[in-house]
Amino acid sequence: METKVPASNGELWADDSGGDGMPLVLLHPGVGDSTIWDPVLPALTARRRVIRYDSRGFGRSPAPTAAYSLVEDLAAVLDHFGLSRAVLVGSSMGGATSISLALDARDRVAGLALFMPGVTGYDGTPPGFYEQVGKLASAGDMEGIVQLALGIWGRAGGGSPKADPVAAAQLRGVLPAWFSIAGHQGTDAPAFDRLGDIAAPALLALGELDQPEVVRCNEEIADRIPRCRLVRLAASDHFPTLREPEIVVQLIERL
């Protein structure tokens, strides 16, 4: 069931599959919207209640017009669906948000399935990336930004829009969000130095074909989270649900 979730200074699009048992809440990366989960959704919803939502400006959620917090928005989603606890499944940006909530409201997080996660307090962005994006945007070269991003985060798919049309479509779709959230998205409290305080069972999957900064970040995150299981996906970059969907499903279902 699709719905709009009220949140501070705005609203979020969300979808609830219904079902019983401990729910899964899926949080998408910054390189895609909630449709990034489409390859794994049928298998997950066949067995579990699954809730997914679009962060502000992404997918079907309106662009922000005022300040907001990613972790507060996640809490608003849980509140809207009456969830006292859930397993959080976060990819990249969504992984960072999941980690933050596991630290800020540990009783609400029954488990963490992290795929190529970010984390506040650690900059895993390639050097010079934002400068390159700014130059391309100033020139009106949106396709150049897609090519740049695929070359960094989409190596497993060939690194070009022609070779990797699905990942390229995800990136084209989120470019408006990249610009609309600027100046509105707040930075949640640094979490990297507090990872040792996470109490929830955690699994972290990194893509061995992802960019080096993310791989190093993920190794350090897994090392700092108590009893975190680290899994290396040999055929994945920053788009695991597009590269190895069956393995993604298997990993999620173990939590």
Coordinates of C-alpha atoms in Angstrom, one line a residue:
M1 CA 0.0 0.0 0.0
E2 CA 1.4 3.3 -1.1
T3 CA 1.1 6.3 1.2
K4 CA 2.6 9.7 2.1
V5 CA 4.3 9.9 5.5
P6 CA 4.2 13.3 7.3
A7 CA 7.6 14.4 8.4
S8 CA 9.1 17.6 9.8
N9 CA 8.7 20.4 7.1
G10 CA 7.5 18.0 4.5
E11 CA 6.4 14.4 3.6
L12 CA 7.8 11.1 2.2
W13 CA 6.5 8.6 -0.2
A14 CA 6.4 5.1 1.3
D15 CA 5.1 1.7 0.5
D16 CA 4.1 -1.1 2.9
S17 CA 3.7 -4.7 1.6
G18 CA 1.8 -5.8 4.6
G19 CA 2.5 -9.1 6.3
D20 CA 3.5 -10.6 9.6
G21 CA 6.6 -10.9 11.7
M22 CA 9.5 -8.5 12.2
P23 CA 9.3 -5.9 9.4
L24 CA 12.1 -4.9 7.1
V25 CA 12.6 -1.3 6.3
L26 CA 14.6 -0.6 3.1
L27 CA 16.6 2.6 2.7
H28 CA 18.0 3.4 -0.7
P29 CA 21.4 4.8 -1.7
G30 CA 22.1 8.3 -3.0
V31 CA 22.8 6.8 -6.4
G32 CA 19.2 5.5 -6.8
D33 CA 15.7 5.8 -5.3
S34 CA 13.5 3.2 -3.7
T35 CA 13.1 1.4 -7.1
I36 CA 16.7 0.2 -6.6
W37 CA 15.1 -2.5 -4.5
D38 CA 12.8 -3.8 -7.3
P39 CA 15.1 -6.8 -8.2
V40 CA 14.9 -8.2 -4.6
L41 CA 11.4 -7.0 -3.6
P42 CA 9.4 -10.0 -4.8
A43 CA 11.5 -12.5 -2.9
L44 CA 11.5 -10.4 0.3
T45 CA 7.8 -9.6 0.3
A46 CA 7.0 -13.3 -0.2
R47 CA 8.2 -14.0 3.3
R48 CA 8.3 -10.7 5.2
R49 CA 6.5 -7.4 5.7
V50 CA 8.6 -4.9 3.8
I51 CA 8.4 -1.1 4.0
R52 CA 10.4 1.1 1.6
Y53 CA 10.4 4.8 1.1
D54 CA 12.0 7.6 -0.9
S55 CA 14.2 10.1 0.8
R56 CA 13.2 13.7 0.2
G57 CA 13.6 14.8 -3.4
F58 CA 14.2 11.2 -4.5
G59 CA 11.7 9.1 -6.5
R60 CA 8.2 9.9 -5.5
S61 CA 9.0 12.1 -2.4
P62 CA 8.7 15.9 -2.9
A63 CA 11.8 18.0 -2.9
P64 CA 12.6 19.6 0.4
T65 CA 11.8 23.3 1.0
A66 CA 13.2 23.5 4.5
A67 CA 15.8 21.9 6.7
Y68 CA 15.4 18.1 7.5
S69 CA 17.3 15.2 9.0
L70 CA 17.6 11.8 7.4
V71 CA 17.5 10.0 10.7
E72 CA 14.5 11.9 11.9
D73 CA 12.7 11.1 8.7
L74 CA 13.5 7.4 9.3
A75 CA 12.0 7.6 12.8
A76 CA 8.9 9.3 11.3
V77 CA 8.5 6.4 8.9
L78 CA 8.7 3.9 11.8
D79 CA 6.2 6.0 13.8
H80 CA 3.8 6.3 10.9
F81 CA 3.6 2.5 10.5
G82 CA 3.4 1.9 14.2
L83 CA 6.7 0.0 14.3
S84 CA 8.4 -0.2 17.7
R85 CA 11.2 -2.3 16.2
A86 CA 12.4 -3.2 12.7
V87 CA 15.3 -4.7 10.8
L88 CA 16.9 -1.9 8.8
V89 CA 18.3 -2.7 5.4
G90 CA 20.4 0.3 4.2
S91 CA 22.4 0.8 1.1
S92 CA 25.1 3.6 1.0
M93 CA 23.3 6.7 2.1
G94 CA 20.5 4.6 3.6
G95 CA 23.1 2.6 5.4
A96 CA 24.4 5.7 7.1
T97 CA 20.9 6.6 8.2
S98 CA 20.4 3.1 9.5
I99 CA 23.6 3.3 11.6
S100 CA 22.6 6.6 13.0
L101 CA 19.2 5.3 14.2
A102 CA 20.8 2.2 15.7
L103 CA 22.9 4.5 17.8
D104 CA 20.3 7.1 18.6
A105 CA 17.3 4.7 19.3
R106 CA 18.9 1.3 19.8
D107 CA 15.6 -0.3 21.1
R108 CA 14.0 0.3 17.7
V109 CA 16.6 -1.5 15.7
A110 CA 16.3 -5.3 15.7
G111 CA 19.0 -5.8 13.1
L112 CA 21.2 -4.1 10.5
A113 CA 21.8 -5.3 7.0
L114 CA 24.2 -2.8 5.5
F115 CA 25.2 -2.7 1.8
M116 CA 28.2 -0.5 0.9
P117 CA 27.1 1.8 3.7
G118 CA 28.2 5.3 4.4
V119 CA 28.6 6.7 7.9
T120 CA 28.5 10.2 9.3
G121 CA 31.8 11.4 10.5
Y122 CA 33.7 9.7 7.7
D123 CA 34.0 11.1 4.2
G124 CA 34.2 8.3 1.7
T125 CA 33.7 10.5 -1.4
P126 CA 36.4 10.3 -4.0
P127 CA 38.7 13.4 -4.0
G128 CA 37.5 16.1 -6.3
F129 CA 34.1 14.5 -7.0
Y130 CA 32.0 17.5 -6.0
E131 CA 34.2 19.9 -8.0
Q132 CA 33.8 17.8 -11.1
V133 CA 30.1 17.6 -10.6
G134 CA 29.9 21.4 -10.2
K135 CA 31.8 22.0 -13.4
L136 CA 29.6 19.6 -15.4
A137 CA 26.4 21.1 -13.9
S138 CA 27.6 24.6 -14.8
A139 CA 28.1 23.4 -18.4
G140 CA 24.6 21.8 -18.4
D141 CA 26.2 18.4 -19.0
M142 CA 23.9 16.1 -16.9
E143 CA 24.9 13.1 -19.0
G144 CA 28.5 13.9 -18.2
I145 CA 27.6 13.6 -14.5
V146 CA 26.0 10.2 -15.1
Q147 CA 29.1 9.0 -16.9
L148 CA 31.3 10.3 -14.1
A149 CA 29.3 8.6 -11.4
L150 CA 29.2 5.3 -13.3
G151 CA 32.9 5.4 -13.8
I152 CA 33.3 5.7 -10.0
W153 CA 30.5 3.5 -8.6
G154 CA 29.4 1.4 -11.5
R155 CA 32.5 -0.5 -12.6
A156 CA 30.8 -3.9 -12.4
G157 CA 28.4 -2.8 -15.1
G158 CA 31.0 -1.6 -17.5
G159 CA 31.2 2.0 -16.3
S160 CA 29.2 3.6 -19.1
P161 CA 25.5 4.4 -19.8
K162 CA 25.5 2.2 -22.9
A163 CA 26.9 -0.8 -21.1
D164 CA 24.9 -0.3 -18.0
P165 CA 21.5 1.3 -18.9
V166 CA 19.7 0.3 -15.7
A167 CA 22.2 1.9 -13.3
A168 CA 22.5 4.9 -15.7
A169 CA 18.7 5.3 -15.5
Q170 CA 18.9 5.3 -11.7
L171 CA 21.5 8.0 -11.7
R172 CA 19.6 10.2 -14.2
G173 CA 16.6 9.9 -12.0
V174 CA 18.3 11.1 -8.8
L175 CA 20.3 14.0 -10.3
P176 CA 17.4 16.5 -9.5
A177 CA 17.5 15.3 -5.9
W178 CA 21.3 15.8 -5.7
F179 CA 20.7 19.5 -6.4
S180 CA 17.3 20.0 -4.6
I181 CA 18.6 18.7 -1.2
A182 CA 21.6 21.1 -1.2
G183 CA 21.2 23.6 1.7
H184 CA 18.3 21.6 3.2
Q185 CA 19.6 18.2 4.2
G186 CA 21.2 18.5 7.7
T187 CA 24.2 16.5 8.8
D188 CA 23.2 14.0 11.5
A189 CA 25.6 13.6 14.4
P190 CA 28.9 11.9 13.6
A191 CA 28.6 8.1 14.1
F192 CA 31.9 6.7 13.0
D193 CA 33.6 7.1 16.4
R194 CA 30.5 5.6 18.1
L195 CA 30.2 2.4 16.1
G196 CA 31.4 0.4 19.1
D197 CA 28.1 1.3 20.8
I198 CA 25.9 -0.5 18.3
A199 CA 24.0 -3.3 20.0
A200 CA 21.9 -4.7 17.1
P201 CA 23.1 -7.8 15.2
A202 CA 24.8 -6.4 12.1
L203 CA 25.9 -7.7 8.7
L204 CA 27.9 -5.5 6.3
A205 CA 28.3 -6.4 2.6
L206 CA 30.9 -4.5 0.6
G207 CA 31.4 -4.7 -3.1
E208 CA 34.9 -5.6 -4.1
L209 CA 34.5 -3.6 -7.4
D210 CA 33.3 -0.5 -5.5
Q211 CA 35.6 2.5 -5.4
P212 CA 38.5 2.2 -3.0
E213 CA 37.4 4.9 -0.5
V214 CA 34.1 3.0 0.0
V215 CA 35.8 -0.3 0.4
R216 CA 38.2 1.1 3.0
C217 CA 35.3 2.8 4.8
N218 CA 33.3 -0.4 4.9
E219 CA 36.2 -2.4 6.2
E220 CA 36.6 0.1 9.1
I221 CA 32.9 0.2 9.8
A222 CA 32.7 -3.6 10.0
D223 CA 35.8 -3.7 12.3
R224 CA 34.3 -1.2 14.7
I225 CA 30.7 -2.6 15.0
P226 CA 30.7 -5.3 17.7
R227 CA 30.3 -8.8 16.2
C228 CA 29.5 -7.5 12.7
R229 CA 29.7 -10.1 10.0
L230 CA 31.6 -8.8 6.9
V231 CA 30.7 -10.2 3.5
R232 CA 32.7 -9.4 0.4
L233 CA 30.6 -9.5 -2.8
A234 CA 33.1 -10.3 -5.6
A235 CA 30.8 -9.2 -8.5
S236 CA 29.4 -6.0 -7.0
D237 CA 30.1 -2.3 -7.1
H238 CA 27.9 0.3 -5.5
F239 CA 24.7 -1.3 -7.0
P240 CA 24.5 -4.7 -5.3
T241 CA 20.8 -5.2 -6.0
L242 CA 21.5 -4.9 -9.7
R243 CA 24.6 -7.0 -9.7
E244 CA 23.9 -9.9 -7.2
P245 CA 20.2 -9.7 -6.2
E246 CA 20.0 -13.4 -5.2
I247 CA 22.9 -13.0 -2.7
V248 CA 21.4 -9.7 -1.4
V249 CA 18.2 -11.5 -0.6
Q250 CA 20.0 -14.4 1.1
L251 CA 22.0 -12.0 3.3
I252 CA 18.9 -10.0 4.3
E253 CA 16.9 -13.1 5.2
R254 CA 19.6 -14.2 7.7
L255 CA 18.7 -11.3 10.0

